[in-house]
PDB file of C-alpha atoms and ligand atoms in Angstrom:
ATOM      1  CA  UNK C 137      75.194  78.122  79.410  1.00 56.00           C
ATOM      2  CA  UNK C 138      72.556  80.676  79.307  1.00 76.00           C
ATOM      3  CA  UNK C 139      71.211  82.374  82.683  1.00 85.00           C
ATOM      4  CA  UNK C 140      68.493  84.557  83.520  1.00 94.00           C
ATOM      5  CA  UNK C 141      68.715  88.085  83.012  1.00 97.00           C
ATOM      6  CA  UNK C 142      67.041  90.136  85.473  1.00 97.00           C
ATOM      7  CA  UNK C 143      65.148  93.378  84.467  1.00 98.00           C
ATOM      8  CA  UNK C 144      67.279  95.616  87.003  1.00 98.00           C
ATOM      9  CA  UNK C 145      70.715  94.931  88.079  1.00 97.00           C
ATOM     10  CA  UNK C 146      72.627  96.629  91.111  1.00 97.00           C
ATOM     11  CA  UNK C 147      74.396  99.859  90.568  1.00 98.00           C
ATOM     12  CA  UNK C 148      76.609 102.273  92.477  1.00 98.00           C
ATOM     13  CA  UNK C 149      75.122 105.332  91.069  1.00 98.00           C
ATOM     14  CA  UNK C 150      76.384 108.893  91.429  1.00 98.00           C
ATOM     15  CA  UNK C 151      74.042 111.301  93.645  1.00 97.00           C
ATOM     16  CA  UNK C 152      74.673 114.828  93.580  1.00 95.00           C
ATOM     17  CA  UNK C 153      77.491 115.292  91.236  1.00 95.00           C
ATOM     18  CA  UNK C 154      80.211 117.916  92.347  1.00 96.00           C
ATOM     19  CA  UNK C 155      82.148 118.398  95.271  1.00 96.00           C
ATOM     20  CA  UNK C 156      79.598 117.032  97.721  1.00 96.00           C
ATOM     21  CA  UNK C 157      78.958 113.856  95.504  1.00 97.00           C
ATOM     22  CA  UNK C 158      77.967 110.690  97.092  1.00 97.00           C
ATOM     23  CA  UNK C 159      77.513 107.101  95.814  1.00 97.00           C
ATOM     24  CA  UNK C 160      74.302 105.039  96.542  1.00 98.00           C
ATOM     25  CA  UNK C 161      73.352 101.683  95.699  1.00 98.00           C
ATOM     26  CA  UNK C 162      70.047 101.591  93.414  1.00 98.00           C
ATOM     27  CA  UNK C 163      68.449  99.373  90.731  1.00 98.00           C
ATOM     28  CA  UNK C 164      69.251 100.166  87.184  1.00 97.00           C
ATOM     29  CA  UNK C 165      67.380  99.046  84.549  1.00 97.00           C
ATOM     30  CA  UNK C 166      69.570  96.240  82.452  1.00 98.00           C
ATOM     31  CA  UNK C 167      70.345  97.029  79.362  1.00 97.00           C
ATOM     32  CA  UNK C 168      69.296  95.317  75.826  1.00 97.00           C
ATOM     33  CA  UNK C 169      72.291  94.913  73.532  1.00 98.00           C
ATOM     34  CA  UNK C 170      72.185  96.525  70.078  1.00 98.00           C
ATOM     35  CA  UNK C 171      73.141  94.427  67.142  1.00 98.00           C
ATOM     36  CA  UNK C 172      76.962  95.033  67.534  1.00 97.00           C
ATOM     37  CA  UNK C 173      76.756  94.689  71.151  1.00 98.00           C
ATOM     38  CA  UNK C 174      77.363  92.124  73.931  1.00 98.00           C
ATOM     39  CA  UNK C 175      75.771  92.247  77.566  1.00 98.00           C
ATOM     40  CA  UNK C 176      78.105  91.703  79.861  1.00 98.00           C
ATOM     41  CA  UNK C 177      77.512  90.541  83.707  1.00 98.00           C
ATOM     42  CA  UNK C 178      80.061  92.113  85.552  1.00 98.00           C
ATOM     43  CA  UNK C 179      81.856  90.459  88.686  1.00 98.00           C
ATOM     44  CA  UNK C 180      84.185  92.801  89.279  1.00 97.00           C
ATOM     45  CA  UNK C 181      85.342  96.958  88.810  1.00 97.00           C
ATOM     46  CA  UNK C 182      88.502  98.401  89.477  1.00 94.00           C
ATOM     47  CA  UNK C 183      88.629 101.719  91.239  1.00 93.00           C
ATOM     48  CA  UNK C 184      90.352 104.607  89.055  1.00 93.00           C
ATOM     49  CA  UNK C 185      91.041 107.847  90.105  1.00 92.00           C
ATOM     50  CA  UNK C 186      89.444 109.168  87.115  1.00 94.00           C
ATOM     51  CA  UNK C 187      86.078 107.827  88.030  1.00 96.00           C
ATOM     52  CA  UNK C 188      86.300 110.180  91.240  1.00 96.00           C
ATOM     53  CA  UNK C 189      87.266 113.046  88.850  1.00 96.00           C
ATOM     54  CA  UNK C 190      84.288 112.558  86.789  1.00 96.00           C
ATOM     55  CA  UNK C 191      82.393 112.457  89.889  1.00 97.00           C
ATOM     56  CA  UNK C 192      83.825 115.612  91.215  1.00 97.00           C
ATOM     57  CA  UNK C 193      82.893 117.171  87.818  1.00 95.00           C
ATOM     58  CA  UNK C 194      86.328 118.947  88.154  1.00 96.00           C
ATOM     59  CA  UNK C 195      87.924 117.789  85.255  1.00 95.00           C
ATOM     60  CA  UNK C 196      87.059 120.032  81.516  1.00 95.00           C
ATOM     61  CA  UNK C 197      84.518 117.705  80.492  1.00 93.00           C
ATOM     62  CA  UNK C 198      80.924 117.899  80.212  1.00 95.00           C
ATOM     63  CA  UNK C 199      79.307 116.274  83.442  1.00 95.00           C
ATOM     64  CA  UNK C 200      78.812 112.550  82.945  1.00 96.00           C
ATOM     65  CA  UNK C 201      74.803 113.576  83.813  1.00 96.00           C
ATOM     66  CA  UNK C 202      74.837 115.278  80.403  1.00 97.00           C
ATOM     67  CA  UNK C 203      75.207 112.149  78.763  1.00 97.00           C
ATOM     68  CA  UNK C 204      72.564 110.353  80.961  1.00 97.00           C
ATOM     69  CA  UNK C 205      75.217 108.235  82.595  1.00 97.00           C
ATOM     70  CA  UNK C 206      74.487 107.241  86.008  1.00 97.00           C
ATOM     71  CA  UNK C 207      77.526 105.423  87.159  1.00 98.00           C
ATOM     72  CA  UNK C 208      81.240 105.849  86.492  1.00 98.00           C
ATOM     73  CA  UNK C 209      83.982 102.944  86.064  1.00 98.00           C
ATOM     74  CA  UNK C 210      85.828 102.024  83.434  1.00 97.00           C
ATOM     75  CA  UNK C 211      87.796  98.505  84.536  1.00 97.00           C
ATOM     76  CA  UNK C 212      85.543  95.941  84.380  1.00 97.00           C
ATOM     77  CA  UNK C 213      85.683  92.040  84.053  1.00 98.00           C
ATOM     78  CA  UNK C 214      82.661  89.724  83.734  1.00 98.00           C
ATOM     79  CA  UNK C 215      80.677  87.045  81.569  1.00 98.00           C
ATOM     80  CA  UNK C 216      79.031  87.680  78.140  1.00 98.00           C
ATOM     81  CA  UNK C 217      75.311  86.885  78.842  1.00 98.00           C
ATOM     82  CA  UNK C 218      73.613  87.873  75.886  1.00 98.00           C
ATOM     83  CA  UNK C 219      74.552  88.818  72.213  1.00 98.00           C
ATOM     84  CA  UNK C 220      73.465  91.330  69.918  1.00 98.00           C
ATOM     85  CA  UNK C 221      72.342  89.838  66.383  1.00 97.00           C
ATOM     86  CA  UNK C 222      75.319  90.643  64.300  1.00 98.00           C
ATOM     87  CA  UNK C 223      77.847  90.006  66.620  1.00 98.00           C
ATOM     88  CA  UNK C 224      80.678  87.441  65.446  1.00 96.00           C
ATOM     89  CA  UNK C 225      83.133  85.639  67.596  1.00 97.00           C
ATOM     90  CA  UNK C 226      81.729  86.120  70.988  1.00 98.00           C
ATOM     91  CA  UNK C 227      78.928  83.547  72.917  1.00 97.00           C
ATOM     92  CA  UNK C 228      77.112  83.584  76.047  1.00 97.00           C
ATOM     93  CA  UNK C 229      79.650  82.391  78.976  1.00 97.00           C
ATOM     94  CA  UNK C 230      83.030  84.026  77.451  1.00 98.00           C
ATOM     95  CA  UNK C 231      84.797  85.972  79.881  1.00 98.00           C
ATOM     96  CA  UNK C 232      84.703  89.654  79.040  1.00 98.00           C
ATOM     97  CA  UNK C 233      86.742  92.876  80.009  1.00 98.00           C
ATOM     98  CA  UNK C 234      85.752  96.614  79.642  1.00 98.00           C
ATOM     99  CA  UNK C 235      87.994  98.960  79.095  1.00 96.00           C
ATOM    100  CA  UNK C 236      88.100 102.885  79.171  1.00 96.00           C
ATOM    101  CA  UNK C 237      87.173 103.250  75.607  1.00 96.00           C
ATOM    102  CA  UNK C 238      83.747 102.463  74.659  1.00 97.00           C
ATOM    103  CA  UNK C 239      84.414 102.735  71.237  1.00 96.00           C
ATOM    104  CA  UNK C 240      85.882 104.759  68.403  1.00 96.00           C
ATOM    105  CA  UNK C 241      85.397 106.391  64.876  1.00 96.00           C
ATOM    106  CA  UNK C 242      87.461 103.618  63.486  1.00 94.00           C
ATOM    107  CA  UNK C 243      87.781 106.248  60.117  1.00 97.00           C
ATOM    108  CA  UNK C 244      90.513 108.692  61.090  1.00 98.00           C
ATOM    109  CA  UNK C 245      94.180 108.908  61.130  1.00 98.00           C
ATOM    110  CA  UNK C 246      94.554 108.053  64.714  1.00 97.00           C
ATOM    111  CA  UNK C 247      92.168 104.974  64.327  1.00 96.00           C
ATOM    112  CA  UNK C 248      93.979 103.720  61.040  1.00 97.00           C
ATOM    113  CA  UNK C 249      97.577 103.855  62.964  1.00 96.00           C
ATOM    114  CA  UNK C 250      97.120 101.904  66.045  1.00 89.00           C
ATOM    115  CA  UNK C 251      96.413 105.332  68.050  1.00 91.00           C
ATOM    116  CA  UNK C 252      92.753 105.195  68.743  1.00 91.00           C
ATOM    117  CA  UNK C 253      93.157 106.209  71.918  1.00 91.00           C
ATOM    118  CA  UNK C 254      93.832 109.627  70.864  1.00 95.00           C
ATOM    119  CA  UNK C 255      90.452 109.455  68.332  1.00 97.00           C
ATOM    120  CA  UNK C 256      88.850 113.133  69.013  1.00 96.00           C
ATOM    121  CA  UNK C 257      85.673 110.836  68.470  1.00 97.00           C
ATOM    122  CA  UNK C 258      86.460 108.373  71.319  1.00 96.00           C
ATOM    123  CA  UNK C 259      83.486 107.817  73.903  1.00 97.00           C
ATOM    124  CA  UNK C 260      84.550 107.165  77.409  1.00 97.00           C
ATOM    125  CA  UNK C 261      83.302 104.378  79.328  1.00 97.00           C
ATOM    126  CA  UNK C 262      81.635 105.853  82.658  1.00 97.00           C
ATOM    127  CA  UNK C 263      81.764 109.544  81.092  1.00 97.00           C
ATOM    128  CA  UNK C 264      79.874 109.099  77.949  1.00 97.00           C
ATOM    129  CA  UNK C 265      78.674 105.877  78.531  1.00 98.00           C
ATOM    130  CA  UNK C 266      77.372 103.915  81.320  1.00 98.00           C
ATOM    131  CA  UNK C 267      80.189 102.775  83.478  1.00 98.00           C
ATOM    132  CA  UNK C 268      81.493  99.636  85.426  1.00 98.00           C
ATOM    133  CA  UNK C 269      80.014 100.260  88.853  1.00 98.00           C
ATOM    134  CA  UNK C 270      77.133  98.276  88.053  1.00 98.00           C
ATOM    135  CA  UNK C 271      76.097  94.880  87.293  1.00 98.00           C
ATOM    136  CA  UNK C 272      74.994  94.730  83.550  1.00 98.00           C
ATOM    137  CA  UNK C 273      76.638  96.807  80.729  1.00 98.00           C
ATOM    138  CA  UNK C 274      76.186  96.349  76.932  1.00 98.00           C
ATOM    139  CA  UNK C 275      79.505  96.850  74.824  1.00 98.00           C
ATOM    140  CA  UNK C 276      80.318  97.113  71.277  1.00 97.00           C
ATOM    141  CA  UNK C 277      81.868  93.327  70.875  1.00 97.00           C
ATOM    142  CA  UNK C 278      84.435  94.942  68.830  1.00 93.00           C
ATOM    143  CA  UNK C 279      85.703  96.960  72.010  1.00 93.00           C
ATOM    144  CA  UNK C 280      85.182  94.489  74.212  1.00 97.00           C
ATOM    145  CA  UNK C 281      88.593  92.299  75.766  1.00 97.00           C
ATOM    146  CA  UNK C 282      89.104  88.777  76.239  1.00 97.00           C
ATOM    147  CA  UNK C 283      90.187  87.317  79.443  1.00 98.00           C
ATOM    148  CA  UNK C 284      92.269  84.383  79.150  1.00 96.00           C
ATOM    149  CA  UNK C 285      91.801  81.391  82.271  1.00 95.00           C
ATOM    150  CA  UNK C 286      93.761  81.431  84.952  1.00 96.00           C
ATOM    151  CA  UNK C 287      93.540  85.218  85.313  1.00 96.00           C
ATOM    152  CA  UNK C 288      91.000  86.372  88.272  1.00 98.00           C
ATOM    153  CA  UNK C 289      88.149  88.460  87.550  1.00 97.00           C
ATOM    154  CA  UNK C 290      89.864  91.010  90.155  1.00 96.00           C
ATOM    155  CA  UNK C 291      93.109  90.951  88.642  1.00 94.00           C
ATOM    156  CA  UNK C 292      91.747  91.327  84.929  1.00 96.00           C
ATOM    157  CA  UNK C 293      89.539  94.593  85.706  1.00 96.00           C
ATOM    158  CA  UNK C 294      92.311  96.807  86.862  1.00 94.00           C
ATOM    159  CA  UNK C 295      94.602  95.681  83.999  1.00 94.00           C
ATOM    160  CA  UNK C 296      92.051  97.419  81.497  1.00 95.00           C
ATOM    161  CA  UNK C 297      93.039 100.656  82.657  1.00 95.00           C
ATOM    162  CA  UNK C 298      96.080 101.105  85.344  1.00 92.00           C
ATOM    163  CA  UNK C 299      97.921  97.974  83.926  1.00 94.00           C
ATOM    164  CA  UNK C 300      97.586  98.654  80.120  1.00 93.00           C
ATOM    165  CA  UNK C 301      98.520 102.159  80.860  1.00 92.00           C
ATOM    166  CA  UNK C 302     101.934 100.563  82.511  1.00 93.00           C
ATOM    167  CA  UNK C 303     102.256  98.028  79.976  1.00 92.00           C
ATOM    168  CA  UNK C 304     102.221 100.412  76.949  1.00 91.00           C
ATOM    169  CA  UNK C 305     104.848 102.848  78.637  1.00 91.00           C
ATOM    170  CA  UNK C 306     107.004 100.271  79.186  1.00 93.00           C
ATOM    171  CA  UNK C 307     106.705  98.869  75.551  1.00 91.00           C
ATOM    172  CA  UNK C 308     107.384 102.664  74.513  1.00 90.00           C
ATOM    173  CA  UNK C 309     110.047 103.008  76.931  1.00 92.00           C
ATOM    174  CA  UNK C 310     111.820  99.894  75.470  1.00 94.00           C
ATOM    175  CA  UNK C 311     112.475  98.449  78.899  1.00 92.00           C
ATOM    176  CA  UNK C 312     114.697  95.317  78.748  1.00 92.00           C
ATOM    177  CA  UNK C 313     116.350  92.825  81.107  1.00 92.00           C
ATOM    178  CA  UNK C 314     119.131  94.656  83.425  1.00 91.00           C
ATOM    179  CA  UNK C 315     117.430  98.066  82.566  1.00 92.00           C
ATOM    180  CA  UNK C 316     116.436  99.888  85.567  1.00 92.00           C
ATOM    181  CA  UNK C 317     113.144 101.466  85.618  1.00 92.00           C
ATOM    182  CA  UNK C 318     112.037 104.300  87.967  1.00 92.00           C
ATOM    183  CA  UNK C 319     108.061 105.019  89.051  1.00 90.00           C
ATOM    184  CA  UNK C 320     107.426 108.044  90.662  1.00 88.00           C
ATOM    185  CA  UNK C 321     104.399 107.448  92.730  1.00 83.00           C
ATOM    186  CA  UNK C 322     105.215 103.456  92.690  1.00 83.00           C
ATOM    187  CA  UNK C 323     102.675 102.578  95.717  1.00 85.00           C
ATOM    188  CA  UNK C 324      99.924 103.933  93.654  1.00 87.00           C
ATOM    189  CA  UNK C 325      97.210 102.224  91.599  1.00 87.00           C
ATOM    190  CA  UNK C 326      99.506 102.567  88.329  1.00 91.00           C
ATOM    191  CA  UNK C 327     102.805 102.608  89.667  1.00 93.00           C
ATOM    192  CA  UNK C 328     102.381  99.254  91.955  1.00 92.00           C
ATOM    193  CA  UNK C 329     101.507  97.547  88.196  1.00 92.00           C
ATOM    194  CA  UNK C 330     104.454  99.156  86.737  1.00 93.00           C
ATOM    195  CA  UNK C 331     106.653  97.445  89.328  1.00 93.00           C
ATOM    196  CA  UNK C 332     104.938  93.962  88.595  1.00 91.00           C
ATOM    197  CA  UNK C 333     104.985  94.515  85.321  1.00 93.00           C
ATOM    198  CA  UNK C 334     108.781  95.123  85.053  1.00 93.00           C
ATOM    199  CA  UNK C 335     109.886  92.249  87.218  1.00 90.00           C
ATOM    200  CA  UNK C 336     108.397  89.954  84.406  1.00 87.00           C
ATOM    201  CA  UNK C 337     110.815  91.688  82.089  1.00 76.00           C
ATOM    202  CA  UNK C 338     113.997  91.477  84.265  1.00 67.00           C
TER     203      UNK C 338
HETATM  204 ZN1   ZN N 525      91.354 104.603  84.869  1.00 80.33          ZN
HETATM  205 ZN1   ZN N 526      88.881 107.943  64.743  1.00 80.33          ZN
END
């Protein structure tokens, strides 16, 4: 089930990064996956407020351009179109999700204890590495999420960041049936996912 991979893909490129940024549709080279990576053709991306901050360059992190990154975005859903030589367990045609973390060191106390989102060497998608506002992305297979049948790409994309954030918060909060739960900002992108997830517990 392989498909032809073009040389270039459509991308929403940030121009004039900073307070006057704009996003321009351009053609960018399709990356070649490294040995441990899969090449994903994205069908959908979520839009997260963090993306806007990266493009505004108003957070205390280096600008994305410093890492050669042209596109923001870290909530992607698509399909694997090519496999690196050493990748196991993935095949062309598998559905794939792209998360806010591109990869971690796998070798620190946080990584060993399932808290790799706190890894000091974590690389953020759409800041340190190319983001999901583009058609083709190469991603470490080990950090690529599977998307089950029955979940559309439009739904799966935002689950990678905003809904996962809420899901974890509800687990840490030990929400149980019949509990009340309050979401400050319940109409926002993260809160609205919380309301839906909490309803599933009730
Ligand atoms: Zn996000
Ligand atoms: Zn680590």
